[in-house]
mmCIF file of C-alpha atoms in Angstrom:
data_model
loop_
_atom_site.group_PDB
_atom_site.id
_atom_site.type_symbol
_atom_site.label_atom_id
_atom_site.label_comp_id
_atom_site.label_asym_id
_atom_site.label_seq_id
_atom_site.Cartn_x
_atom_site.Cartn_y
_atom_site.Cartn_z
ATOM 1 C CA MET A 1 12.594 92.664 121.782
ATOM 2 C CA LYS A 2 15.612 90.326 121.712
ATOM 3 C CA ASP A 3 19.231 91.426 121.350
ATOM 4 C CA LEU A 4 21.111 89.812 118.455
ATOM 5 C CA ILE A 5 24.806 89.108 118.955
ATOM 6 C CA ILE A 6 26.915 88.308 115.898
ATOM 7 C CA ILE A 7 29.658 85.783 116.583
ATOM 8 C CA GLY A 8 32.678 86.775 114.517
ATOM 9 C CA VAL A 9 34.564 89.990 113.800
ATOM 10 C CA GLY A 10 35.823 89.388 110.261
ATOM 11 C CA GLY A 11 34.511 90.376 106.853
ATOM 12 C CA PHE A 12 31.610 87.927 106.848
ATOM 13 C CA ALA A 13 30.495 89.227 110.248
ATOM 14 C CA ARG A 14 30.443 92.759 108.880
ATOM 15 C CA GLU A 15 28.358 91.598 105.923
ATOM 16 C CA VAL A 16 25.904 89.773 108.175
ATOM 17 C CA TYR A 17 25.566 92.919 110.297
ATOM 18 C CA TRP A 18 24.233 94.861 107.302
ATOM 19 C CA HIS A 19 22.254 91.950 105.842
ATOM 20 C CA ALA A 20 20.533 91.456 109.197
ATOM 21 C CA GLN A 21 19.073 94.944 109.056
ATOM 22 C CA LYS A 22 17.253 93.962 105.853
ATOM 23 C CA SER A 23 16.145 90.590 107.226
ATOM 24 C CA HIS A 24 12.849 89.314 108.581
ATOM 25 C CA GLY A 25 12.378 90.213 112.242
ATOM 26 C CA PHE A 26 14.804 93.128 112.473
ATOM 27 C CA GLY A 27 13.352 95.998 114.494
ATOM 28 C CA VAL A 28 10.298 93.917 115.391
ATOM 29 C CA ASP A 29 11.517 90.743 117.079
ATOM 30 C CA TRP A 30 15.174 91.646 117.607
ATOM 31 C CA GLN A 31 17.755 94.392 117.346
ATOM 32 C CA ILE A 32 21.543 94.160 116.997
ATOM 33 C CA LYS A 33 23.559 94.333 120.218
ATOM 34 C CA GLY A 34 27.085 93.909 118.825
ATOM 35 C CA PHE A 35 29.813 91.398 117.996
ATOM 36 C CA LEU A 36 31.600 88.632 119.881
ATOM 37 C CA ASP A 37 35.181 87.762 119.007
ATOM 38 C CA GLY A 38 35.393 84.182 117.895
ATOM 39 C CA ASP A 39 38.292 82.017 116.799
ATOM 40 C CA VAL A 40 40.747 84.724 115.721
ATOM 41 C CA LYS A 41 42.149 87.953 117.112
ATOM 42 C CA LEU A 42 42.367 90.753 114.603
ATOM 43 C CA ALA A 43 44.784 93.632 114.294
ATOM 44 C CA ALA A 44 43.597 96.903 115.815
ATOM 45 C CA ALA A 45 42.977 98.380 112.366
ATOM 46 C CA ASP A 46 40.634 95.501 111.492
ATOM 47 C CA TYR A 47 38.552 96.042 114.622
ATOM 48 C CA GLU A 48 38.095 99.648 113.558
ATOM 49 C CA LEU A 49 36.248 98.420 110.471
ATOM 50 C CA LEU A 50 33.456 96.957 112.583
ATOM 51 C CA PRO A 51 30.252 99.030 112.450
ATOM 52 C CA ASP A 52 29.273 98.252 116.062
ATOM 53 C CA LYS A 53 30.844 97.420 119.406
ATOM 54 C CA VAL A 54 32.686 94.236 120.385
ATOM 55 C CA LEU A 55 31.134 92.789 123.528
ATOM 56 C CA GLY A 56 34.021 90.473 124.375
ATOM 57 C CA ASP A 57 34.811 86.960 123.219
ATOM 58 C CA VAL A 58 32.814 83.749 123.088
ATOM 59 C CA ASP A 59 34.623 82.150 126.029
ATOM 60 C CA GLY A 60 34.261 85.074 128.405
ATOM 61 C CA TYR A 61 30.864 86.521 127.525
ATOM 62 C CA SER A 62 28.035 86.198 130.076
ATOM 63 C CA ILE A 63 24.797 85.409 128.262
ATOM 64 C CA CYS A 64 21.884 87.686 129.130
ATOM 65 C CA ALA A 65 18.218 86.691 129.213
ATOM 66 C CA ASP A 66 17.318 88.630 126.041
ATOM 67 C CA ASP A 67 20.359 87.580 123.987
ATOM 68 C CA VAL A 68 20.025 85.622 120.759
ATOM 69 C CA PHE A 69 22.900 84.673 118.483
ATOM 70 C CA THR A 70 24.006 84.136 114.914
ATOM 71 C CA CYS A 71 27.416 82.804 113.871
ATOM 72 C CA ALA A 72 29.117 84.699 111.045
ATOM 73 C CA ILE A 73 32.183 82.472 110.735
ATOM 74 C CA GLY A 74 32.755 80.997 107.276
ATOM 75 C CA THR A 75 34.904 78.015 108.292
ATOM 76 C CA PRO A 76 32.585 75.086 109.087
ATOM 77 C CA HIS A 77 34.617 73.399 111.846
ATOM 78 C CA ALA A 78 35.343 76.667 113.654
ATOM 79 C CA ARG A 79 31.685 77.568 113.258
ATOM 80 C CA LYS A 80 30.667 74.338 114.982
ATOM 81 C CA ILE A 81 33.080 74.826 117.907
ATOM 82 C CA LEU A 82 31.898 78.365 118.603
ATOM 83 C CA CYS A 83 28.207 77.569 118.307
ATOM 84 C CA GLU A 84 28.552 74.614 120.656
ATOM 85 C CA LYS A 85 30.256 76.823 123.246
ATOM 86 C CA ILE A 86 27.204 79.085 123.269
ATOM 87 C CA LEU A 87 24.712 76.207 123.138
ATOM 88 C CA THR A 88 26.222 74.441 126.145
ATOM 89 C CA ARG A 89 25.666 77.627 128.180
ATOM 90 C CA GLY A 90 22.021 77.875 127.180
ATOM 91 C CA GLY A 91 22.344 80.370 124.327
ATOM 92 C CA ASN A 92 19.644 80.558 121.667
ATOM 93 C CA PHE A 93 20.315 80.949 117.941
ATOM 94 C CA ILE A 94 17.890 82.485 115.458
ATOM 95 C CA ASN A 95 17.680 82.401 111.687
ATOM 96 C CA ILE A 96 18.771 85.451 109.702
ATOM 97 C CA ILE A 97 16.824 85.397 106.429
ATOM 98 C CA SER A 98 17.253 88.307 104.048
ATOM 99 C CA LYS A 99 14.103 89.871 102.667
ATOM 100 C CA LEU A 100 15.889 89.785 99.298
ATOM 101 C CA ALA A 101 16.173 85.978 99.349
ATOM 102 C CA TYR A 102 13.572 83.680 97.813
ATOM 103 C CA VAL A 103 12.880 80.686 100.035
ATOM 104 C CA MET A 104 10.002 78.537 98.831
ATOM 105 C CA PRO A 105 7.404 77.796 101.524
ATOM 106 C CA THR A 106 8.144 74.064 101.419
ATOM 107 C CA VAL A 107 11.821 74.554 102.397
ATOM 108 C CA GLU A 108 12.871 73.109 105.759
ATOM 109 C CA LEU A 109 15.349 75.197 107.749
ATOM 110 C CA GLY A 110 17.204 74.254 110.916
ATOM 111 C CA ARG A 111 18.154 76.760 113.602
ATOM 112 C CA GLY A 112 20.932 79.316 113.396
ATOM 113 C CA VAL A 113 20.723 79.478 109.594
ATOM 114 C CA ILE A 114 21.944 82.507 107.623
ATOM 115 C CA ILE A 115 20.307 83.138 104.244
ATOM 116 C CA SER A 116 22.016 86.042 102.483
ATOM 117 C CA PRO A 117 20.502 88.339 99.832
ATOM 118 C CA HIS A 118 19.557 86.914 96.434
ATOM 119 C CA THR A 119 19.774 83.332 97.621
ATOM 120 C CA ASP A 120 17.208 81.125 95.864
ATOM 121 C CA ILE A 121 16.146 77.901 97.610
ATOM 122 C CA GLY A 122 13.925 75.474 95.741
ATOM 123 C CA ASP A 123 10.966 73.284 96.568
ATOM 124 C CA LYS A 124 11.387 70.878 99.502
ATOM 125 C CA ALA A 125 15.076 71.578 99.973
ATOM 126 C CA ARG A 126 16.382 71.057 103.491
ATOM 127 C CA LEU A 127 19.099 73.049 105.275
ATOM 128 C CA GLY A 128 20.325 71.700 108.604
ATOM 129 C CA ASP A 129 21.307 73.653 111.709
ATOM 130 C CA PHE A 130 23.813 76.518 111.393
ATOM 131 C CA VAL A 131 24.080 76.402 107.594
ATOM 132 C CA ALA A 132 25.229 79.690 106.038
ATOM 133 C CA THR A 133 24.660 80.796 102.451
ATOM 134 C CA ASN A 134 26.394 83.793 100.927
ATOM 135 C CA ALA A 135 24.856 86.129 98.360
ATOM 136 C CA LEU A 136 23.621 84.782 95.015
ATOM 137 C CA THR A 137 23.570 81.139 96.078
ATOM 138 C CA VAL A 138 21.148 78.807 94.296
ATOM 139 C CA ILE A 139 19.949 75.605 95.965
ATOM 140 C CA GLY A 140 17.739 73.343 93.868
ATOM 141 C CA HIS A 141 14.648 71.341 94.706
ATOM 142 C CA ASP A 142 14.997 68.442 97.150
ATOM 143 C CA ALA A 143 18.636 69.262 97.919
ATOM 144 C CA GLN A 144 19.827 68.429 101.427
ATOM 145 C CA ILE A 145 22.600 70.346 103.211
ATOM 146 C CA GLY A 146 24.021 69.126 106.515
ATOM 147 C CA ASP A 147 24.679 71.031 109.732
ATOM 148 C CA TYR A 148 27.361 73.744 109.854
ATOM 149 C CA SER A 149 28.010 73.704 106.106
ATOM 150 C CA CYS A 150 28.971 77.011 104.466
ATOM 151 C CA ILE A 151 28.212 78.012 100.887
ATOM 152 C CA MET A 152 30.094 80.876 99.288
ATOM 153 C CA PRO A 153 28.765 83.432 96.741
ATOM 154 C CA HIS A 154 27.481 82.355 93.320
ATOM 155 C CA ALA A 155 27.538 78.643 94.166
ATOM 156 C CA ALA A 156 24.890 76.565 92.370
ATOM 157 C CA ILE A 157 23.658 73.372 94.037
ATOM 158 C CA SER A 158 21.374 71.447 91.709
ATOM 159 C CA GLY A 159 18.263 69.483 92.541
ATOM 160 C CA LYS A 160 18.516 66.365 94.734
ATOM 161 C CA CYS A 161 22.121 67.006 95.748
ATOM 162 C CA GLN A 162 23.109 65.664 99.141
ATOM 163 C CA ILE A 163 25.734 67.628 101.069
ATOM 164 C CA GLY A 164 27.028 66.364 104.392
ATOM 165 C CA SER A 165 27.803 68.271 107.576
ATOM 166 C CA GLU A 166 30.693 70.757 107.931
ATOM 167 C CA VAL A 167 31.133 71.042 104.157
ATOM 168 C CA PHE A 168 32.657 74.136 102.547
ATOM 169 C CA ILE A 169 31.425 75.024 99.038
ATOM 170 C CA GLY A 170 33.650 77.641 97.383
ATOM 171 C CA SER A 171 32.564 80.646 95.333
ATOM 172 C CA GLY A 172 31.108 79.808 91.935
ATOM 173 C CA ALA A 173 31.165 76.048 92.478
ATOM 174 C CA ILE A 174 28.562 73.993 90.617
ATOM 175 C CA LEU A 175 27.109 70.705 91.830
ATOM 176 C CA LEU A 176 25.260 68.768 89.141
ATOM 177 C CA PRO A 177 21.934 67.076 89.918
ATOM 178 C CA LYS A 178 22.114 64.254 92.494
ATOM 179 C CA ALA A 179 25.758 64.963 93.347
ATOM 180 C CA ARG A 180 26.952 63.759 96.765
ATOM 181 C CA VAL A 181 29.452 65.517 99.033
ATOM 182 C CA GLY A 182 30.645 63.733 102.171
ATOM 183 C CA ASN A 183 31.011 65.202 105.655
ATOM 184 C CA GLY A 184 33.859 67.662 106.125
ATOM 185 C CA ALA A 185 34.700 67.929 102.422
ATOM 186 C CA THR A 186 35.836 71.117 100.675
ATOM 187 C CA VAL A 187 34.795 72.035 97.144
ATOM 188 C CA GLY A 188 37.146 74.622 95.669
ATOM 189 C CA ALA A 189 36.001 77.834 94.009
ATOM 190 C CA GLY A 190 34.718 77.362 90.483
ATOM 191 C CA SER A 191 34.755 73.574 90.696
ATOM 192 C CA VAL A 192 32.173 71.379 88.974
ATOM 193 C CA VAL A 193 31.100 68.317 90.962
ATOM 194 C CA LEU A 194 29.743 65.609 88.690
ATOM 195 C CA LYS A 195 28.899 62.735 91.039
ATOM 196 C CA LYS A 196 30.465 62.110 94.431
ATOM 197 C CA ILE A 197 33.074 63.634 96.767
ATOM 198 C CA ARG A 198 34.347 61.483 99.621
ATOM 199 C CA ALA A 199 34.161 62.664 103.217
ATOM 200 C CA GLY A 200 37.024 64.883 104.327
ATOM 201 C CA LYS A 201 38.443 65.373 100.833
ATOM 202 C CA THR A 202 39.290 68.627 99.058
ATOM 203 C CA VAL A 203 38.480 68.865 95.355
ATOM 204 C CA PHE A 204 39.161 71.451 92.695
ATOM 205 C CA GLY A 205 38.641 71.912 88.985
ATOM 206 C CA ASN A 206 36.250 71.033 86.166
ATOM 207 C CA PRO A 207 35.513 68.235 86.639
ATOM 208 C CA ALA A 208 36.371 68.375 90.350
ATOM 209 C CA VAL A 209 39.203 66.038 91.389
ATOM 210 C CA GLU A 210 40.916 65.444 94.713
ATOM 211 C CA ILE A 211 43.981 67.567 95.446
#
């Protein structure tokens, strides 16, 4: 049985810790070993909130033969940096897919993906490597989501949307069918994307406009 290490010590990491125990493979293929500190250092009181031990930090940790990883960092660029640090040292990432999610059998998933409870992913959608969805996310048919992108709770991504890499989709955001979001863009909470967001831009509102 493999030992799962959760990269991150913040609120999302704590959520992933509990979600993982209701995910496919827990207790059969892997068990949870603990947390690795990532891109931030918390106050002592915040560390006390963690339900398991901290094994060190990403830079200093020595990877063991049975270790596998997931990255519970919600900021796409930081997520990429931390994952690459583990990858360059031979670390292996697995997918954490909640048993309470509905992922159609035609969906294509990359590695290191997190699918939280009550996520619904439609026919022939594709999620790249290290994509993370929070609870109650909906991803429509034929949608494509690039590597390291993070989708917050209650976001709705309609059919045939194309989302680039390292994109952040805020809570409750709605992307209409065939919308396009460029690499590194940020879609603010509650925003409605009608057509296209340029790479690297931050948008907010209904309809979403650059800010």
